mmCIF file with all atom_site columns, C-alpha atoms in Angstrom:
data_model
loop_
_atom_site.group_PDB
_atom_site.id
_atom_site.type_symbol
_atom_site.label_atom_id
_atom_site.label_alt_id
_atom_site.label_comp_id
_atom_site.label_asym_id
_atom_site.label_entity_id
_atom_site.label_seq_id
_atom_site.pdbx_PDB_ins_code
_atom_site.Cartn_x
_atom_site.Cartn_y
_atom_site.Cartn_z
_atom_site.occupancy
_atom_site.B_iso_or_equiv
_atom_site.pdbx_formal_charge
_atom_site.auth_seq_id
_atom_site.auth_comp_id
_atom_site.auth_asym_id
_atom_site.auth_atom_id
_atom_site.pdbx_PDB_model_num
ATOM 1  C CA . UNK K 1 1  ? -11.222 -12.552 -3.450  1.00 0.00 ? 23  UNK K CA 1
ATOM 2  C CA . UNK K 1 2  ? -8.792  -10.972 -5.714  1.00 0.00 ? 24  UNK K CA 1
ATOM 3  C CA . UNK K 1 3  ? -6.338  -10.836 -2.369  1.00 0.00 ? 25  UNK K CA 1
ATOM 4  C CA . UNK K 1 4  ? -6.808  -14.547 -1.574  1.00 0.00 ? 26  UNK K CA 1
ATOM 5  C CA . UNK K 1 5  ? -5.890  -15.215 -5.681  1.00 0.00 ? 27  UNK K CA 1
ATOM 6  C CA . UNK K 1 6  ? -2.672  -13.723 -5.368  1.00 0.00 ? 28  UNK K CA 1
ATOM 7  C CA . UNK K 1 7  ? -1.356  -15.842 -3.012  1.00 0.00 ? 29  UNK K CA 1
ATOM 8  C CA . UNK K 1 8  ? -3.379  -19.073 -4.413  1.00 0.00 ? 30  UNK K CA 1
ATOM 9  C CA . UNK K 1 9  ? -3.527  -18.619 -8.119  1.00 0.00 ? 31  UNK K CA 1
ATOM 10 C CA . UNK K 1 10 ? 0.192   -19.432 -8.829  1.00 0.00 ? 32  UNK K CA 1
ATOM 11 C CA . UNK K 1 11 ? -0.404  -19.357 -12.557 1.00 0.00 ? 33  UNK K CA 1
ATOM 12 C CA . UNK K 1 12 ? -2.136  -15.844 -12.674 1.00 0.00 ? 34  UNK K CA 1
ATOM 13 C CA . UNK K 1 13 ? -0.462  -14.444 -9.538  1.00 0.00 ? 35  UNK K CA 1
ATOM 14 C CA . UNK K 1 14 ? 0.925   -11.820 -11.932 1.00 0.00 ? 36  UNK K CA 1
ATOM 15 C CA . UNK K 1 15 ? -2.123  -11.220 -13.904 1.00 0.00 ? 37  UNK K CA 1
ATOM 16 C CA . UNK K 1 16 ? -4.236  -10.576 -10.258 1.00 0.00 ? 38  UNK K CA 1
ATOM 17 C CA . UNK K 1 17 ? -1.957  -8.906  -8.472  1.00 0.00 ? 39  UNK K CA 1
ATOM 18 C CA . UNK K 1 18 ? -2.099  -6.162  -11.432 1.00 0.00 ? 40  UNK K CA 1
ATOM 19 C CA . UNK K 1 19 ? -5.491  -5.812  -9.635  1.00 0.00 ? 41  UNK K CA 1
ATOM 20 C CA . UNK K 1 20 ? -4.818  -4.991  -6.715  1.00 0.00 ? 42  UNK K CA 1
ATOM 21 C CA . UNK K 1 21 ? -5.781  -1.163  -5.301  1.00 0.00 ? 43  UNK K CA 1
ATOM 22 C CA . UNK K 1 22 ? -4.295  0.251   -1.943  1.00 0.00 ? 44  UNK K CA 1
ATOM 23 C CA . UNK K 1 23 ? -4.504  3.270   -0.511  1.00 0.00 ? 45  UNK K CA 1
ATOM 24 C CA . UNK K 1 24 ? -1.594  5.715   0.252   1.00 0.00 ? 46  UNK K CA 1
ATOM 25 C CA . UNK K 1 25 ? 0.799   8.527   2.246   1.00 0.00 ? 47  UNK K CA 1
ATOM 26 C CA . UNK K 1 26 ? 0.463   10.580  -1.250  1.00 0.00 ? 48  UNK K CA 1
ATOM 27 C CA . UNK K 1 27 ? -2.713  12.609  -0.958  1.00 0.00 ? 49  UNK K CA 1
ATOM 28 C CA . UNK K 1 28 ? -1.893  13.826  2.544   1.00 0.00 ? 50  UNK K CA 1
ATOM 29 C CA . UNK K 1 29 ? -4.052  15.085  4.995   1.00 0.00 ? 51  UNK K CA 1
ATOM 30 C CA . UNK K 1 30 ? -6.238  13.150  8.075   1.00 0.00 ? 52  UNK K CA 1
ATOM 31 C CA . UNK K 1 31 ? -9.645  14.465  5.980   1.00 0.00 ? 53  UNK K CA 1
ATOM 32 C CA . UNK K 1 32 ? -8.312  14.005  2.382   1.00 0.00 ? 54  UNK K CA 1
ATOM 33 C CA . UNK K 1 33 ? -10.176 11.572  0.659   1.00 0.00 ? 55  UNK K CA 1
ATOM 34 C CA . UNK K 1 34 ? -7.209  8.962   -0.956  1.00 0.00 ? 56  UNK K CA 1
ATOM 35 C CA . UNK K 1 35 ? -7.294  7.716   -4.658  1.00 0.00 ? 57  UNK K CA 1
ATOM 36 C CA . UNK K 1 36 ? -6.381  4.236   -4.521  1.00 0.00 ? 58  UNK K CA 1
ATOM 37 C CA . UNK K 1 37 ? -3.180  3.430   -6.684  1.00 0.00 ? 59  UNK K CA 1
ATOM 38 C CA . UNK K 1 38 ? -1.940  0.623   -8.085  1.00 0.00 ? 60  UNK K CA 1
ATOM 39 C CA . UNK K 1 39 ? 1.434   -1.546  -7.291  1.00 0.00 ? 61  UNK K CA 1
ATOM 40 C CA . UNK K 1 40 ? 2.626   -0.291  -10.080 1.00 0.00 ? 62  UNK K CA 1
ATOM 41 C CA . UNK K 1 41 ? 1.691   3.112   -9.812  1.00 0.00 ? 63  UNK K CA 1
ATOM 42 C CA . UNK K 1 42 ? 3.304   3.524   -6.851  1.00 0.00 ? 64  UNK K CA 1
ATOM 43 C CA . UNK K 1 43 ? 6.622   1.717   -7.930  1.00 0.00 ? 65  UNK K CA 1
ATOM 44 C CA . UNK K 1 44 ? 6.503   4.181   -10.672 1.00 0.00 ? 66  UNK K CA 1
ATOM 45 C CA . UNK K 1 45 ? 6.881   6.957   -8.307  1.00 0.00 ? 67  UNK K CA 1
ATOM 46 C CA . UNK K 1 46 ? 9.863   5.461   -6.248  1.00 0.00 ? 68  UNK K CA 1
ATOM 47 C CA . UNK K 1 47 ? 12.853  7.698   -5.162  1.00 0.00 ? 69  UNK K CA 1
ATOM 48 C CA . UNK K 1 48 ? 15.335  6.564   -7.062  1.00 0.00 ? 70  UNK K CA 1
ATOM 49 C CA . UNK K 1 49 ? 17.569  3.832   -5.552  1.00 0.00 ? 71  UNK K CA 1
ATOM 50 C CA . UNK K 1 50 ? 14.592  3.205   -2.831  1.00 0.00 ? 72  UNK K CA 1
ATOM 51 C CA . UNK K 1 51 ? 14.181  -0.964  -3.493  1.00 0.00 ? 73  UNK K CA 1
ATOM 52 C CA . UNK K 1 52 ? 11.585  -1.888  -1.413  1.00 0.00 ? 74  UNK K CA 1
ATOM 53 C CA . UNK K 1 53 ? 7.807   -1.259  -0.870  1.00 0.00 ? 75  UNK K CA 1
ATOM 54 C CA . UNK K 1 54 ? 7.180   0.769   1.960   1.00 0.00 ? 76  UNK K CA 1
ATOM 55 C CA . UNK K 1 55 ? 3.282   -0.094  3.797   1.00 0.00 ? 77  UNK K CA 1
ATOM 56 C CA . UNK K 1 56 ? 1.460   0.393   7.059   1.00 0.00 ? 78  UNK K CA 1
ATOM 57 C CA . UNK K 1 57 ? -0.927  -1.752  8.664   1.00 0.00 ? 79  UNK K CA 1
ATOM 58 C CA . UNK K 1 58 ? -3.614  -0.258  10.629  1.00 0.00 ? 80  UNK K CA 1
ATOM 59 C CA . UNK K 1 59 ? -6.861  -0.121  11.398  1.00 0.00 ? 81  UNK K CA 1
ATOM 60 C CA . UNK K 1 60 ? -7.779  3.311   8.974   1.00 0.00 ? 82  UNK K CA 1
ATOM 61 C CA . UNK K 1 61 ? -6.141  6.481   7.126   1.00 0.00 ? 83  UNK K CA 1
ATOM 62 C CA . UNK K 1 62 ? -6.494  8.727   10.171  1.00 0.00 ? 84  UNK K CA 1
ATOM 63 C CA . UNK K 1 63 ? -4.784  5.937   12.356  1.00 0.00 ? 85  UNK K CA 1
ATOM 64 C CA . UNK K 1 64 ? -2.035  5.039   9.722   1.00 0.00 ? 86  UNK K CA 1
ATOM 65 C CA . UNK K 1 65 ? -1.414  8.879   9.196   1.00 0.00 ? 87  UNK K CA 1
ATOM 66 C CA . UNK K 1 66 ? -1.257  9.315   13.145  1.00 0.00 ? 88  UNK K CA 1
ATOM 67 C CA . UNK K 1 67 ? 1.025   5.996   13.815  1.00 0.00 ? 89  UNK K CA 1
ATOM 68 C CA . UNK K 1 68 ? 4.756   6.873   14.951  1.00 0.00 ? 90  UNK K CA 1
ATOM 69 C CA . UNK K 1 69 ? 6.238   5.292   12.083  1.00 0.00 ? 91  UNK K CA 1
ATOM 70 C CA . UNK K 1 70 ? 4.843   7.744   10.011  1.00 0.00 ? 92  UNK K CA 1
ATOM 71 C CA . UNK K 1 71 ? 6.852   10.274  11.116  1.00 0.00 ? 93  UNK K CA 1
ATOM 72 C CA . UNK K 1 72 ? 10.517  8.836   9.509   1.00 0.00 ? 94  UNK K CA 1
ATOM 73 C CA . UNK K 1 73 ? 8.485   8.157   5.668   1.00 0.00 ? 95  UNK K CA 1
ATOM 74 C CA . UNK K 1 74 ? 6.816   12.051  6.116   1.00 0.00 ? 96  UNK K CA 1
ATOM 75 C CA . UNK K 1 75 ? 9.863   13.591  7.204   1.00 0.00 ? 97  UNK K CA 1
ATOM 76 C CA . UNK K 1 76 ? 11.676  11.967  4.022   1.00 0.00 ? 98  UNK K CA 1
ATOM 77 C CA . UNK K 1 77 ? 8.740   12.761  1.760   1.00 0.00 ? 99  UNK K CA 1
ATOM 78 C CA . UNK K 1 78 ? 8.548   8.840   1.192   1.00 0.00 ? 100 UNK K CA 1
ATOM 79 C CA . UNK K 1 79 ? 5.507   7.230   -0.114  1.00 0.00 ? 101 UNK K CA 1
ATOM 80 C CA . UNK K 1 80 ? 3.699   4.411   2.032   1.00 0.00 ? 102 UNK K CA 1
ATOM 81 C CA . UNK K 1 81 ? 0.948   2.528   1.418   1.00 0.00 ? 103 UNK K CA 1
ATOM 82 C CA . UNK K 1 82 ? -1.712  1.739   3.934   1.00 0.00 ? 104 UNK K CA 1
ATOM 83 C CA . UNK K 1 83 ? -2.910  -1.715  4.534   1.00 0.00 ? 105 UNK K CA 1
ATOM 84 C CA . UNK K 1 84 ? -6.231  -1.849  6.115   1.00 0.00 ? 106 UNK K CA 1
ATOM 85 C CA . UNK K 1 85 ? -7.362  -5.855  6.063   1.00 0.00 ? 107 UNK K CA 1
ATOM 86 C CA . UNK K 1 86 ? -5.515  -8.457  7.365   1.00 0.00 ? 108 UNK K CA 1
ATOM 87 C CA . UNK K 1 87 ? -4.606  -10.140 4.565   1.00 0.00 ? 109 UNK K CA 1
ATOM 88 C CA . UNK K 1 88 ? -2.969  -7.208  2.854   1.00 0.00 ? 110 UNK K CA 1
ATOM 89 C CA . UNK K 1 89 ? -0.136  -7.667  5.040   1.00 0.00 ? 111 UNK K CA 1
ATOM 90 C CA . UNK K 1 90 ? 0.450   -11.278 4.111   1.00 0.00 ? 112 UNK K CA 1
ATOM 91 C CA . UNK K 1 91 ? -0.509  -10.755 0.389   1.00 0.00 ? 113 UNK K CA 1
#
């Protein structure tokens, strides 16, 4: 519910999305098991001058890791977050 809340809950929007957990490109590896991370966390770990938030949709890690579009984000040793439900995407 906390995904549906930041994009209902105008007035703690801010306050949810500090909430929110995804997982992530950082702890590579099909098997490795992926500590979720924070928006912020991962803004914190930018390149600098990258300005946007880079994510993946699919279905699981082993898919994301194996999807095409991976291959630009590992070969510039960019971060990506994974997006697993449907509403991730939209939130």
């Amino acid at each position: 519910f906390l995904k549906e809340g930041v994009c209902t809950d105008f007035i703690n929007k801010e306050k949810i999305s500090r909430l929110l957990r995804f997982e992530s490109s950082l702890d590579a590896g099909e098997q490795a098991e992926s500590k979720m991370q924070s928006l912020d966390d991962y803004v914190s770990r930018m390149k600098i001058g990258q300005k946007a938030i880079y994510y993946l949709c699919a279905h699981n890690r082993e898919m994301a890791l194996a999807s095409p579009y991976m291959e630009a984000f590992k070969k510039n040793g960019t971060e990506v977050l994974f997006l697993y439900q449907p509403i991730d995407e939209f939130v």
